[in-house]
PDB file of C-alpha atoms and ligand atoms in Angstrom:
ATOM      1  CA  MET A   1      50.365  85.218  77.340  1.00 42.00           C
ATOM      2  CA  SER A   2      50.109  86.331  80.562  1.00 44.00           C
ATOM      3  CA  THR A   3      52.011  88.548  82.210  1.00 48.00           C
ATOM      4  CA  THR A   4      51.650  87.701  85.517  1.00 52.00           C
ATOM      5  CA  THR A   5      53.989  86.033  87.724  1.00 53.00           C
ATOM      6  CA  THR A   6      53.643  83.457  89.851  1.00 57.00           C
ATOM      7  CA  SER A   7      55.535  82.516  93.076  1.00 58.00           C
ATOM      8  CA  ALA A   8      57.176  79.464  91.748  1.00 58.00           C
ATOM      9  CA  GLU A   9      58.310  81.147  88.943  1.00 58.00           C
ATOM     10  CA  GLN A  10      59.562  84.024  91.146  1.00 56.00           C
ATOM     11  CA  THR A  11      61.730  81.625  93.157  1.00 59.00           C
ATOM     12  CA  ALA A  12      63.209  79.896  90.256  1.00 59.00           C
ATOM     13  CA  ALA A  13      64.423  83.069  88.702  1.00 61.00           C
ATOM     14  CA  THR A  14      65.947  84.007  92.511  1.00 68.00           C
ATOM     15  CA  ARG A  15      67.163  80.556  93.266  1.00 79.00           C
ATOM     16  CA  SER A  16      71.242  80.387  93.371  1.00 83.00           C
ATOM     17  CA  SER A  17      72.544  77.483  92.169  1.00 90.00           C
ATOM     18  CA  GLY A  18      73.832  76.504  94.994  1.00 93.00           C
ATOM     19  CA  ALA A  19      77.547  76.502  93.915  1.00 96.00           C
ATOM     20  CA  ILE A  20      80.372  79.004  95.953  1.00 97.00           C
ATOM     21  CA  VAL A  21      81.709  81.183  93.734  1.00 97.00           C
ATOM     22  CA  LEU A  22      84.399  83.960  94.427  1.00 98.00           C
ATOM     23  CA  GLY A  23      82.872  87.886  94.793  1.00 97.00           C
ATOM     24  CA  ASP A  24      84.872  90.986  94.815  1.00 97.00           C
ATOM     25  CA  ASN A  25      87.739  91.191  95.841  1.00 98.00           C
ATOM     26  CA  GLN A  26      90.780  93.351  96.505  1.00 98.00           C
ATOM     27  CA  TRP A  27      94.434  92.514  98.244  1.00 98.00           C
ATOM     28  CA  GLY A  28      97.284  94.963  99.266  1.00 98.00           C
ATOM     29  CA  LYS A  29      99.379  97.027 102.036  1.00 98.00           C
ATOM     30  CA  ALA A  30      97.208  99.322 104.148  1.00 98.00           C
ATOM     31  CA  GLU A  31      98.478 102.415 106.061  1.00 98.00           C
ATOM     32  CA  VAL A  32     102.118 102.459 104.634  1.00 98.00           C
ATOM     33  CA  ARG A  33     103.578 105.145 106.155  1.00 98.00           C
ATOM     34  CA  LEU A  34     105.564 107.094 104.490  1.00 98.00           C
ATOM     35  CA  VAL A  35     108.063 110.404 105.590  1.00 98.00           C
ATOM     36  CA  ARG A  36     110.106 112.037 102.546  1.00 98.00           C
ATOM     37  CA  VAL A  37     113.075 114.937 103.369  1.00 98.00           C
ATOM     38  CA  ASP A  38     113.428 117.279 100.468  1.00 98.00           C
ATOM     39  CA  ARG A  39     116.732 118.663 101.511  1.00 98.00           C
ATOM     40  CA  ALA A  40     117.650 119.877  97.499  1.00 97.00           C
ATOM     41  CA  ALA A  41     118.019 122.688  99.379  1.00 98.00           C
ATOM     42  CA  PRO A  42     119.045 124.056 103.468  1.00 98.00           C
ATOM     43  CA  ARG A  43     115.679 124.837 103.422  1.00 98.00           C
ATOM     44  CA  HIS A  44     113.973 121.131 103.818  1.00 98.00           C
ATOM     45  CA  GLU A  45     110.562 120.275 102.845  1.00 97.00           C
ATOM     46  CA  ILE A  46     108.662 117.416 104.833  1.00 97.00           C
ATOM     47  CA  THR A  47     105.882 115.333 103.461  1.00 98.00           C
ATOM     48  CA  ASP A  48     103.948 113.052 105.802  1.00 98.00           C
ATOM     49  CA  VAL A  49     101.532 110.911 104.464  1.00 98.00           C
ATOM     50  CA  ASN A  50     100.167 107.306 104.869  1.00 98.00           C
ATOM     51  CA  VAL A  51      99.096 105.004 102.156  1.00 98.00           C
ATOM     52  CA  SER A  52      97.202 102.497 101.128  1.00 98.00           C
ATOM     53  CA  SER A  53      96.899 100.437  97.846  1.00 98.00           C
ATOM     54  CA  GLN A  54      95.071  97.519  96.939  1.00 98.00           C
ATOM     55  CA  LEU A  55      94.689  95.419  93.418  1.00 98.00           C
ATOM     56  CA  ARG A  56      91.477  94.257  91.800  1.00 98.00           C
ATOM     57  CA  GLY A  57      91.943  91.785  89.007  1.00 98.00           C
ATOM     58  CA  GLY A  58      93.194  88.015  88.580  1.00 98.00           C
ATOM     59  CA  GLN A  59      92.816  86.577  92.037  1.00 98.00           C
ATOM     60  CA  GLU A  60      90.235  83.309  91.143  1.00 98.00           C
ATOM     61  CA  ALA A  61      93.600  80.960  91.520  1.00 98.00           C
ATOM     62  CA  THR A  62      94.845  82.587  94.549  1.00 98.00           C
ATOM     63  CA  HIS A  63      91.162  82.440  96.433  1.00 98.00           C
ATOM     64  CA  LEU A  64      90.387  79.091  95.512  1.00 98.00           C
ATOM     65  CA  GLU A  65      93.670  77.308  94.365  1.00 98.00           C
ATOM     66  CA  GLY A  66      96.169  79.126  96.723  1.00 98.00           C
ATOM     67  CA  ASP A  67      98.199  79.836  93.256  1.00 98.00           C
ATOM     68  CA  ASN A  68      99.792  82.934  93.664  1.00 98.00           C
ATOM     69  CA  SER A  69     101.493  83.260  90.285  1.00 98.00           C
ATOM     70  CA  ARG A  70      99.043  86.589  89.744  1.00 98.00           C
ATOM     71  CA  CYS A  71      99.363  87.837  93.234  1.00 98.00           C
ATOM     72  CA  VAL A  72     101.459  90.836  93.426  1.00 98.00           C
ATOM     73  CA  ALA A  73     102.511  90.776  97.299  1.00 98.00           C
ATOM     74  CA  THR A  74     101.269  93.280  99.204  1.00 98.00           C
ATOM     75  CA  ASP A  75     104.999  93.597 100.279  1.00 98.00           C
ATOM     76  CA  THR A  76     106.161  94.150  96.637  1.00 98.00           C
ATOM     77  CA  GLN A  77     102.854  97.413  96.443  1.00 98.00           C
ATOM     78  CA  LYS A  78     104.600  98.815 100.022  1.00 98.00           C
ATOM     79  CA  ASN A  79     107.812  98.783  98.328  1.00 98.00           C
ATOM     80  CA  THR A  80     106.715  99.997  95.444  1.00 98.00           C
ATOM     81  CA  ILE A  81     105.335 103.001  97.444  1.00 98.00           C
ATOM     82  CA  TYR A  82     108.606 103.643  98.960  1.00 98.00           C
ATOM     83  CA  ALA A  83     110.319 103.453  96.195  1.00 98.00           C
ATOM     84  CA  PHE A  84     108.277 105.626  93.990  1.00 98.00           C
ATOM     85  CA  ALA A  85     108.463 108.522  96.982  1.00 98.00           C
ATOM     86  CA  ARG A  86     112.544 108.400  95.994  1.00 98.00           C
ATOM     87  CA  ASP A  87     111.641 110.762  93.283  1.00 96.00           C
ATOM     88  CA  GLY A  88     109.068 112.530  94.984  1.00 97.00           C
ATOM     89  CA  VAL A  89     105.437 112.351  96.298  1.00 98.00           C
ATOM     90  CA  GLY A  90     104.114 115.579  95.035  1.00 98.00           C
ATOM     91  CA  ALA A  91     100.342 116.397  95.399  1.00 98.00           C
ATOM     92  CA  ILE A  92      98.815 112.846  96.703  1.00 98.00           C
ATOM     93  CA  GLU A  93      96.523 112.840  93.836  1.00 98.00           C
ATOM     94  CA  ASP A  94      98.973 112.807  91.514  1.00 98.00           C
ATOM     95  CA  PHE A  95     101.339 109.786  93.335  1.00 98.00           C
ATOM     96  CA  ALA A  96      97.987 108.079  94.068  1.00 98.00           C
ATOM     97  CA  ILE A  97      97.264 108.098  90.288  1.00 98.00           C
ATOM     98  CA  ARG A  98     100.576 107.513  89.451  1.00 98.00           C
ATOM     99  CA  LEU A  99     100.988 103.817  91.518  1.00 98.00           C
ATOM    100  CA  GLY A 100      97.525 103.394  89.908  1.00 98.00           C
ATOM    101  CA  ARG A 101      98.860 103.308  86.119  1.00 98.00           C
ATOM    102  CA  HIS A 102     101.920 101.096  87.599  1.00 98.00           C
ATOM    103  CA  PHE A 103      99.905  98.429  88.623  1.00 98.00           C
ATOM    104  CA  VAL A 104      97.274  98.419  85.793  1.00 98.00           C
ATOM    105  CA  GLU A 105     100.250  98.842  82.838  1.00 98.00           C
ATOM    106  CA  ASP A 106     102.795  97.090  84.101  1.00 98.00           C
ATOM    107  CA  PHE A 107     100.584  94.187  85.358  1.00 98.00           C
ATOM    108  CA  GLU A 108      98.478  92.603  82.508  1.00 98.00           C
ATOM    109  CA  TRP A 109      95.843  90.843  84.588  1.00 98.00           C
ATOM    110  CA  ILE A 110      95.503  93.809  86.943  1.00 98.00           C
ATOM    111  CA  GLU A 111      91.764  95.359  86.324  1.00 98.00           C
ATOM    112  CA  GLY A 112      92.312  98.352  88.454  1.00 98.00           C
ATOM    113  CA  GLY A 113      92.095  99.649  92.109  1.00 98.00           C
ATOM    114  CA  ARG A 114      92.112 101.720  94.916  1.00 98.00           C
ATOM    115  CA  TRP A 115      94.854 104.199  96.366  1.00 98.00           C
ATOM    116  CA  GLU A 116      94.079 105.901  99.562  1.00 98.00           C
ATOM    117  CA  ILE A 117      96.218 108.668 100.744  1.00 98.00           C
ATOM    118  CA  GLU A 118      96.094 110.401 103.634  1.00 98.00           C
ATOM    119  CA  GLN A 119      98.680 113.831 104.384  1.00 98.00           C
ATOM    120  CA  TYR A 120      99.581 114.838 107.652  1.00 98.00           C
ATOM    121  CA  SER A 121     100.534 118.323 107.795  1.00 96.00           C
ATOM    122  CA  TRP A 122     104.054 120.634 109.837  1.00 97.00           C
ATOM    123  CA  ASN A 123     104.371 124.208 109.980  1.00 97.00           C
ATOM    124  CA  ARG A 124     108.136 125.328 110.537  1.00 98.00           C
ATOM    125  CA  ILE A 125     108.885 125.656 113.615  1.00 98.00           C
ATOM    126  CA  ALA A 126     109.207 129.992 114.672  1.00 98.00           C
ATOM    127  CA  THR A 127     112.799 130.896 116.508  1.00 98.00           C
ATOM    128  CA  ALA A 128     113.978 133.845 117.276  1.00 98.00           C
ATOM    129  CA  ASP A 129     115.755 134.255 114.075  1.00 97.00           C
ATOM    130  CA  GLY A 130     112.884 132.969 111.815  1.00 98.00           C
ATOM    131  CA  GLU A 131     111.191 130.406 110.274  1.00 97.00           C
ATOM    132  CA  HIS A 132     113.489 127.320 110.903  1.00 98.00           C
ATOM    133  CA  ASP A 133     114.979 125.795 108.037  1.00 98.00           C
ATOM    134  CA  HIS A 134     114.882 121.985 109.792  1.00 98.00           C
ATOM    135  CA  ALA A 135     112.814 122.103 112.748  1.00 98.00           C
ATOM    136  CA  PHE A 136     108.633 121.491 112.431  1.00 98.00           C
ATOM    137  CA  VAL A 137     105.815 121.453 114.187  1.00 98.00           C
ATOM    138  CA  ARG A 138     103.070 119.202 113.529  1.00 96.00           C
ATOM    139  CA  ASN A 139     100.329 121.036 112.665  1.00 93.00           C
ATOM    140  CA  ASN A 140      96.908 119.210 114.432  1.00 90.00           C
ATOM    141  CA  GLN A 141      94.649 120.907 112.273  1.00 91.00           C
ATOM    142  CA  GLU A 142      92.619 118.709 108.697  1.00 96.00           C
ATOM    143  CA  THR A 143      94.097 115.844 107.658  1.00 98.00           C
ATOM    144  CA  ARG A 144      93.966 115.750 103.674  1.00 98.00           C
ATOM    145  CA  THR A 145      92.829 112.995 101.868  1.00 98.00           C
ATOM    146  CA  THR A 146      92.225 111.395  98.574  1.00 98.00           C
ATOM    147  CA  VAL A 147      91.044 108.231  97.105  1.00 98.00           C
ATOM    148  CA  VAL A 148      91.915 107.582  93.769  1.00 98.00           C
ATOM    149  CA  GLN A 149      90.464 104.220  91.482  1.00 98.00           C
ATOM    150  CA  ARG A 150      90.939 103.149  88.464  1.00 97.00           C
ATOM    151  CA  ASP A 151      88.664 100.781  86.774  1.00 97.00           C
ATOM    152  CA  GLY A 152      90.513  99.814  83.830  1.00 96.00           C
ATOM    153  CA  ASP A 153      91.475 103.125  81.718  1.00 96.00           C
ATOM    154  CA  GLU A 154      89.202 104.940  83.739  1.00 98.00           C
ATOM    155  CA  VAL A 155      89.968 107.016  86.673  1.00 98.00           C
ATOM    156  CA  PHE A 156      88.618 108.536  90.008  1.00 98.00           C
ATOM    157  CA  VAL A 157      89.460 111.006  92.164  1.00 98.00           C
ATOM    158  CA  VAL A 158      87.770 111.742  94.849  1.00 98.00           C
ATOM    159  CA  SER A 159      89.552 113.809  97.589  1.00 98.00           C
ATOM    160  CA  GLY A 160      88.848 115.530 100.939  1.00 98.00           C
ATOM    161  CA  LEU A 161      89.920 116.835 104.573  1.00 98.00           C
ATOM    162  CA  THR A 162      88.691 115.626 107.566  1.00 98.00           C
ATOM    163  CA  ASP A 163      89.287 116.908 111.498  1.00 98.00           C
ATOM    164  CA  LEU A 164      89.079 120.289 110.253  1.00 98.00           C
ATOM    165  CA  VAL A 165      87.609 121.323 113.626  1.00 98.00           C
ATOM    166  CA  VAL A 166      85.897 125.205 113.609  1.00 98.00           C
ATOM    167  CA  LEU A 167      83.772 127.311 116.176  1.00 98.00           C
ATOM    168  CA  LYS A 168      81.051 129.982 115.780  1.00 98.00           C
ATOM    169  CA  SER A 169      80.948 132.055 118.811  1.00 98.00           C
ATOM    170  CA  THR A 170      77.428 133.654 117.718  1.00 98.00           C
ATOM    171  CA  GLY A 171      75.748 134.060 114.523  1.00 98.00           C
ATOM    172  CA  SER A 172      74.110 130.402 114.979  1.00 98.00           C
ATOM    173  CA  GLU A 173      70.020 130.543 115.590  1.00 98.00           C
ATOM    174  CA  PHE A 174      67.625 127.527 115.566  1.00 98.00           C
ATOM    175  CA  HIS A 175      64.612 127.712 116.078  1.00 98.00           C
ATOM    176  CA  GLY A 176      61.151 126.686 114.291  1.00 98.00           C
ATOM    177  CA  PHE A 177      61.668 123.372 114.610  1.00 98.00           C
ATOM    178  CA  PRO A 178      58.617 120.817 115.411  1.00 98.00           C
ATOM    179  CA  ARG A 179      57.444 120.418 119.078  1.00 98.00           C
ATOM    180  CA  ASP A 180      55.790 117.075 119.979  1.00 98.00           C
ATOM    181  CA  ARG A 181      55.405 115.486 123.290  1.00 98.00           C
ATOM    182  CA  TYR A 182      59.106 114.537 123.677  1.00 98.00           C
ATOM    183  CA  THR A 183      60.456 117.771 122.446  1.00 98.00           C
ATOM    184  CA  THR A 184      61.900 119.825 124.905  1.00 98.00           C
ATOM    185  CA  LEU A 185      64.894 121.754 122.930  1.00 97.00           C
ATOM    186  CA  VAL A 186      64.689 125.248 123.784  1.00 96.00           C
ATOM    187  CA  GLU A 187      64.619 127.871 120.817  1.00 98.00           C
ATOM    188  CA  THR A 188      67.787 129.907 120.489  1.00 98.00           C
ATOM    189  CA  ASN A 189      68.650 132.828 118.233  1.00 97.00           C
ATOM    190  CA  ASP A 190      72.043 132.501 118.977  1.00 98.00           C
ATOM    191  CA  ARG A 191      74.250 129.857 120.392  1.00 98.00           C
ATOM    192  CA  ILE A 192      77.499 128.735 119.832  1.00 98.00           C
ATOM    193  CA  LEU A 193      77.921 126.401 115.713  1.00 98.00           C
ATOM    194  CA  ALA A 194      80.708 124.153 116.148  1.00 98.00           C
ATOM    195  CA  THR A 195      81.618 120.685 114.253  1.00 98.00           C
ATOM    196  CA  SER A 196      84.761 119.213 112.756  1.00 98.00           C
ATOM    197  CA  VAL A 197      84.116 119.046 109.167  1.00 98.00           C
ATOM    198  CA  THR A 198      84.805 115.460 106.773  1.00 98.00           C
ATOM    199  CA  SER A 199      84.005 116.867 103.379  1.00 98.00           C
ATOM    200  CA  ARG A 200      85.141 114.641  99.998  1.00 98.00           C
ATOM    201  CA  TRP A 201      84.459 115.902  96.546  1.00 98.00           C
ATOM    202  CA  ARG A 202      85.169 114.213  93.448  1.00 98.00           C
ATOM    203  CA  TYR A 203      86.719 115.431  90.383  1.00 98.00           C
ATOM    204  CA  THR A 204      85.480 115.288  86.862  1.00 97.00           C
ATOM    205  CA  THR A 205      89.410 115.373  85.768  1.00 98.00           C
ATOM    206  CA  THR A 206      93.170 113.888  86.663  1.00 98.00           C
ATOM    207  CA  ASP A 207      93.930 117.313  84.845  1.00 98.00           C
ATOM    208  CA  VAL A 208      94.404 119.626  88.237  1.00 98.00           C
ATOM    209  CA  ASP A 209      96.649 121.499  90.109  1.00 98.00           C
ATOM    210  CA  PHE A 210      95.643 118.944  93.005  1.00 98.00           C
ATOM    211  CA  ASP A 211      97.874 121.208  95.788  1.00 98.00           C
ATOM    212  CA  ALA A 212      96.172 124.658  94.634  1.00 98.00           C
ATOM    213  CA  VAL A 213      92.536 123.613  94.217  1.00 98.00           C
ATOM    214  CA  TYR A 214      93.393 121.888  97.837  1.00 98.00           C
ATOM    215  CA  ALA A 215      93.763 125.320  99.509  1.00 98.00           C
ATOM    216  CA  LYS A 216      91.278 126.734  97.526  1.00 98.00           C
ATOM    217  CA  VAL A 217      88.783 124.504  98.503  1.00 98.00           C
ATOM    218  CA  ARG A 218      89.628 124.458 102.332  1.00 98.00           C
ATOM    219  CA  ALA A 219      89.233 128.275 102.188  1.00 98.00           C
ATOM    220  CA  ILE A 220      86.067 128.469 100.320  1.00 98.00           C
ATOM    221  CA  GLN A 221      84.673 126.088 102.853  1.00 98.00           C
ATOM    222  CA  LEU A 222      85.990 128.555 106.069  1.00 98.00           C
ATOM    223  CA  GLU A 223      84.900 131.346 104.454  1.00 98.00           C
ATOM    224  CA  ALA A 224      81.124 130.132 104.704  1.00 98.00           C
ATOM    225  CA  PHE A 225      81.524 128.771 107.575  1.00 98.00           C
ATOM    226  CA  ALA A 226      82.532 132.066 109.141  1.00 98.00           C
ATOM    227  CA  THR A 227      80.200 134.223 106.598  1.00 98.00           C
ATOM    228  CA  THR A 228      77.086 132.311 106.643  1.00 98.00           C
ATOM    229  CA  HIS A 229      74.510 133.478 109.280  1.00 98.00           C
ATOM    230  CA  SER A 230      73.244 130.241 110.433  1.00 98.00           C
ATOM    231  CA  LEU A 231      69.729 128.873 111.186  1.00 98.00           C
ATOM    232  CA  ALA A 232      70.656 125.918 111.155  1.00 98.00           C
ATOM    233  CA  LEU A 233      73.630 123.540 110.390  1.00 98.00           C
ATOM    234  CA  GLN A 234      72.072 121.931 107.773  1.00 98.00           C
ATOM    235  CA  GLN A 235      72.449 125.541 105.897  1.00 98.00           C
ATOM    236  CA  THR A 236      75.884 126.334 107.006  1.00 99.00           C
ATOM    237  CA  LEU A 237      76.603 123.260 105.227  1.00 98.00           C
ATOM    238  CA  PHE A 238      74.944 123.663 101.860  1.00 98.00           C
ATOM    239  CA  ALA A 239      76.409 127.450 102.232  1.00 99.00           C
ATOM    240  CA  MET A 240      79.831 125.994 101.993  1.00 99.00           C
ATOM    241  CA  GLY A 241      78.812 122.891  99.462  1.00 98.00           C
ATOM    242  CA  LYS A 242      77.063 125.675  97.071  1.00 98.00           C
ATOM    243  CA  ALA A 243      80.724 127.772  97.364  1.00 99.00           C
ATOM    244  CA  VAL A 244      82.987 125.326  96.579  1.00 98.00           C
ATOM    245  CA  LEU A 245      80.769 124.211  93.366  1.00 98.00           C
ATOM    246  CA  GLU A 246      80.464 127.765  92.204  1.00 98.00           C
ATOM    247  CA  ALA A 247      84.329 128.570  92.520  1.00 98.00           C
ATOM    248  CA  VAL A 248      86.020 125.403  91.331  1.00 98.00           C
ATOM    249  CA  PRO A 249      84.351 124.026  88.223  1.00 98.00           C
ATOM    250  CA  GLU A 250      86.200 120.656  87.964  1.00 98.00           C
ATOM    251  CA  ILE A 251      84.651 119.695  91.113  1.00 98.00           C
ATOM    252  CA  ALA A 252      81.239 117.707  90.095  1.00 98.00           C
ATOM    253  CA  GLU A 253      79.844 117.217  93.312  1.00 98.00           C
ATOM    254  CA  ILE A 254      80.809 117.341  97.360  1.00 98.00           C
ATOM    255  CA  LYS A 255      79.628 114.954 100.585  1.00 98.00           C
ATOM    256  CA  PHE A 256      79.843 116.605 104.134  1.00 98.00           C
ATOM    257  CA  SER A 257      79.440 115.042 107.134  1.00 98.00           C
ATOM    258  CA  MET A 258      79.348 117.339 109.951  1.00 98.00           C
ATOM    259  CA  PRO A 259      79.015 116.461 113.703  1.00 98.00           C
ATOM    260  CA  ASN A 260      76.927 119.477 115.524  1.00 98.00           C
ATOM    261  CA  LYS A 261      79.146 119.684 118.256  1.00 98.00           C
ATOM    262  CA  HIS A 262      77.004 120.995 120.806  1.00 98.00           C
ATOM    263  CA  HIS A 263      77.900 123.622 123.424  1.00 98.00           C
ATOM    264  CA  PHE A 264      75.554 123.767 126.830  1.00 97.00           C
ATOM    265  CA  LEU A 265      74.551 126.761 128.321  1.00 97.00           C
ATOM    266  CA  VAL A 266      75.640 125.878 132.091  1.00 98.00           C
ATOM    267  CA  ASP A 267      72.826 127.000 134.865  1.00 98.00           C
ATOM    268  CA  LEU A 268      74.470 129.219 136.902  1.00 98.00           C
ATOM    269  CA  ALA A 269      71.781 130.413 138.739  1.00 98.00           C
ATOM    270  CA  PRO A 270      72.127 127.858 142.097  1.00 98.00           C
ATOM    271  CA  PHE A 271      75.356 129.549 142.818  1.00 98.00           C
ATOM    272  CA  GLY A 272      73.435 132.855 142.690  1.00 98.00           C
ATOM    273  CA  LEU A 273      74.985 134.471 139.510  1.00 98.00           C
ATOM    274  CA  ASP A 274      74.110 135.024 135.701  1.00 98.00           C
ATOM    275  CA  ASN A 275      74.978 133.395 132.543  1.00 98.00           C
ATOM    276  CA  PRO A 276      74.722 135.912 129.923  1.00 97.00           C
ATOM    277  CA  ASN A 277      75.832 133.061 126.973  1.00 97.00           C
ATOM    278  CA  GLU A 278      78.929 132.964 128.379  1.00 98.00           C
ATOM    279  CA  VAL A 279      79.439 129.631 130.003  1.00 98.00           C
ATOM    280  CA  PHE A 280      79.217 126.302 128.110  1.00 98.00           C
ATOM    281  CA  TYR A 281      79.744 123.246 128.803  1.00 98.00           C
ATOM    282  CA  ALA A 282      81.223 121.563 125.499  1.00 98.00           C
ATOM    283  CA  ALA A 283      79.611 118.177 125.131  1.00 97.00           C
ATOM    284  CA  ASP A 284      81.364 115.589 123.408  1.00 95.00           C
ATOM    285  CA  ARG A 285      78.552 112.781 122.891  1.00 97.00           C
ATOM    286  CA  PRO A 286      75.880 112.312 122.156  1.00 98.00           C
ATOM    287  CA  TYR A 287      76.116 115.140 119.016  1.00 98.00           C
ATOM    288  CA  GLY A 288      73.798 115.883 116.011  1.00 98.00           C
ATOM    289  CA  LEU A 289      75.499 114.253 113.015  1.00 98.00           C
ATOM    290  CA  ILE A 290      74.697 116.441 109.908  1.00 98.00           C
ATOM    291  CA  GLU A 291      75.448 115.074 105.948  1.00 98.00           C
ATOM    292  CA  ALA A 292      74.515 115.630 102.308  1.00 98.00           C
ATOM    293  CA  THR A 293      75.615 115.891  99.329  1.00 98.00           C
ATOM    294  CA  VAL A 294      75.690 118.979  97.172  1.00 98.00           C
ATOM    295  CA  GLN A 295      75.566 118.927  93.517  1.00 98.00           C
ATOM    296  CA  ARG A 296      75.391 120.383  90.093  1.00 98.00           C
ATOM    297  CA  GLU A 297      71.598 119.990  88.877  1.00 97.00           C
ATOM    298  CA  GLY A 298      71.712 116.808  86.557  1.00 95.00           C
ATOM    299  CA  ALA A 299      75.242 116.028  86.137  1.00 94.00           C
ATOM    300  CA  PRO A 300      75.324 112.606  85.776  1.00 95.00           C
ATOM    301  CA  ALA A 301      76.803 110.620  88.896  1.00 95.00           C
ATOM    302  CA  GLU A 302      79.340 108.191  89.244  1.00 96.00           C
ATOM    303  CA  PRO A 303      78.725 105.659  91.722  1.00 95.00           C
ATOM    304  CA  ARG A 304      81.783 103.875  91.244  1.00 96.00           C
ATOM    305  CA  ALA A 305      83.869 107.177  92.488  1.00 97.00           C
ATOM    306  CA  TRP A 306      81.896 106.260  95.901  1.00 97.00           C
ATOM    307  CA  ALA A 307      81.348 102.729  96.376  1.00 91.00           C
ATOM    308  CA  THR A 308      84.349 102.373  98.658  1.00 93.00           C
ATOM    309  CA  VAL A 309      84.518 105.935 100.293  1.00 95.00           C
ATOM    310  CA  THR A 310      82.297 105.513 103.159  1.00 90.00           C
ATOM    311  CA  GLY A 311      80.342 107.505 106.416  1.00 90.00           C
ATOM    312  CA  PHE A 312      78.569 109.494 104.149  1.00 91.00           C
ATOM    313  CA  CYS A 313      74.818 109.410 102.645  1.00 90.00           C
TER     314      CYS A 313
HETATM  315  O1  URC B   1      71.194 122.997 113.200  1.00 85.58           O
HETATM  316  C1  URC B   1      70.760 122.221 113.503  1.00 85.58           C
HETATM  317  N1  URC B   1      70.151 121.377 113.177  1.00 85.58           N
HETATM  318  C2  URC B   1      69.626 120.342 113.518  1.00 85.58           C
HETATM  319  O2  URC B   1      69.307 119.326 113.066  1.00 85.58           O
HETATM  320  C3  URC B   1      69.415 120.230 114.899  1.00 85.58           C
HETATM  321  N2  URC B   1      68.966 119.340 115.678  1.00 85.58           N
HETATM  322  C4  URC B   1      68.837 119.289 117.520  1.00 85.58           C
HETATM  323  O3  URC B   1      68.489 119.307 118.471  1.00 85.58           O
HETATM  324  N3  URC B   1      70.291 120.708 117.108  1.00 85.58           N
HETATM  325  C5  URC B   1      70.366 120.923 115.984  1.00 85.58           C
HETATM  326  N4  URC B   1      70.423 122.409 115.221  1.00 85.58           N
END
């Protein structure tokens, strides 16, 4: 029998039946802003989060007929988030895992979902008498993130941070790149290196002290950024990811998106001045955009964990 496929057979194989059907879908409440004050002691604790809940499963009738008997209202999802916070939020990963377990276990047609949480941090205001018990100043450094997804009984946790803005005033070079007729960039062996780190890492287990690991991963990234003598932002990125994977066995892989926040030396010669690498123009755009995944060789990929986590290669 011939194994050659004719173009008619090819068309038949790819031809649609013509019926219009429902594809992937999810529904929920996005960006539920929640602040919880722990008043158990005179020294209050603040938890400030932005929670998005999305459910998956059993929605054919809702979309095709407007039959809402299996449509857990987005308003109910929002209320559940606030009600669960009554018992405390804890690590954002644990809170998201808890929400997922509730929806999948309490509604038999819910097959899974996605719970994304951003956490903003607050520092105590330092007064003349020391750190204040119940007055805070927003720490506008990085935002901590997590995306927890459930597919039946399987749970995927991808956590991360965004807007971690870092700069080195030396210890960064960039040279040896190809030159063609469009290349004007001057080689440098002493430049400012600055970026705003977005990183997300995938856990292989939910049995993790998520707060402790977050603090560790953040510190490792900062340490590697600071101590790597950089020949390219790409090299710094890899060093940051490698250090995280070497230190934390529960993390399978880590993805980075790092804009190269260019600082251009200003030409002061028209004013009769030199500029020995001191006065820069901090450009905001365009910017180089360096993205990569750092992973363990041979480790199995888990595309379902990343399917709805955008902004990475
Ligand atoms: O660290 C860098 N990586 C690049 O790929 C690049 N490209 C560029 O113009 N400057 C830089 N810097």
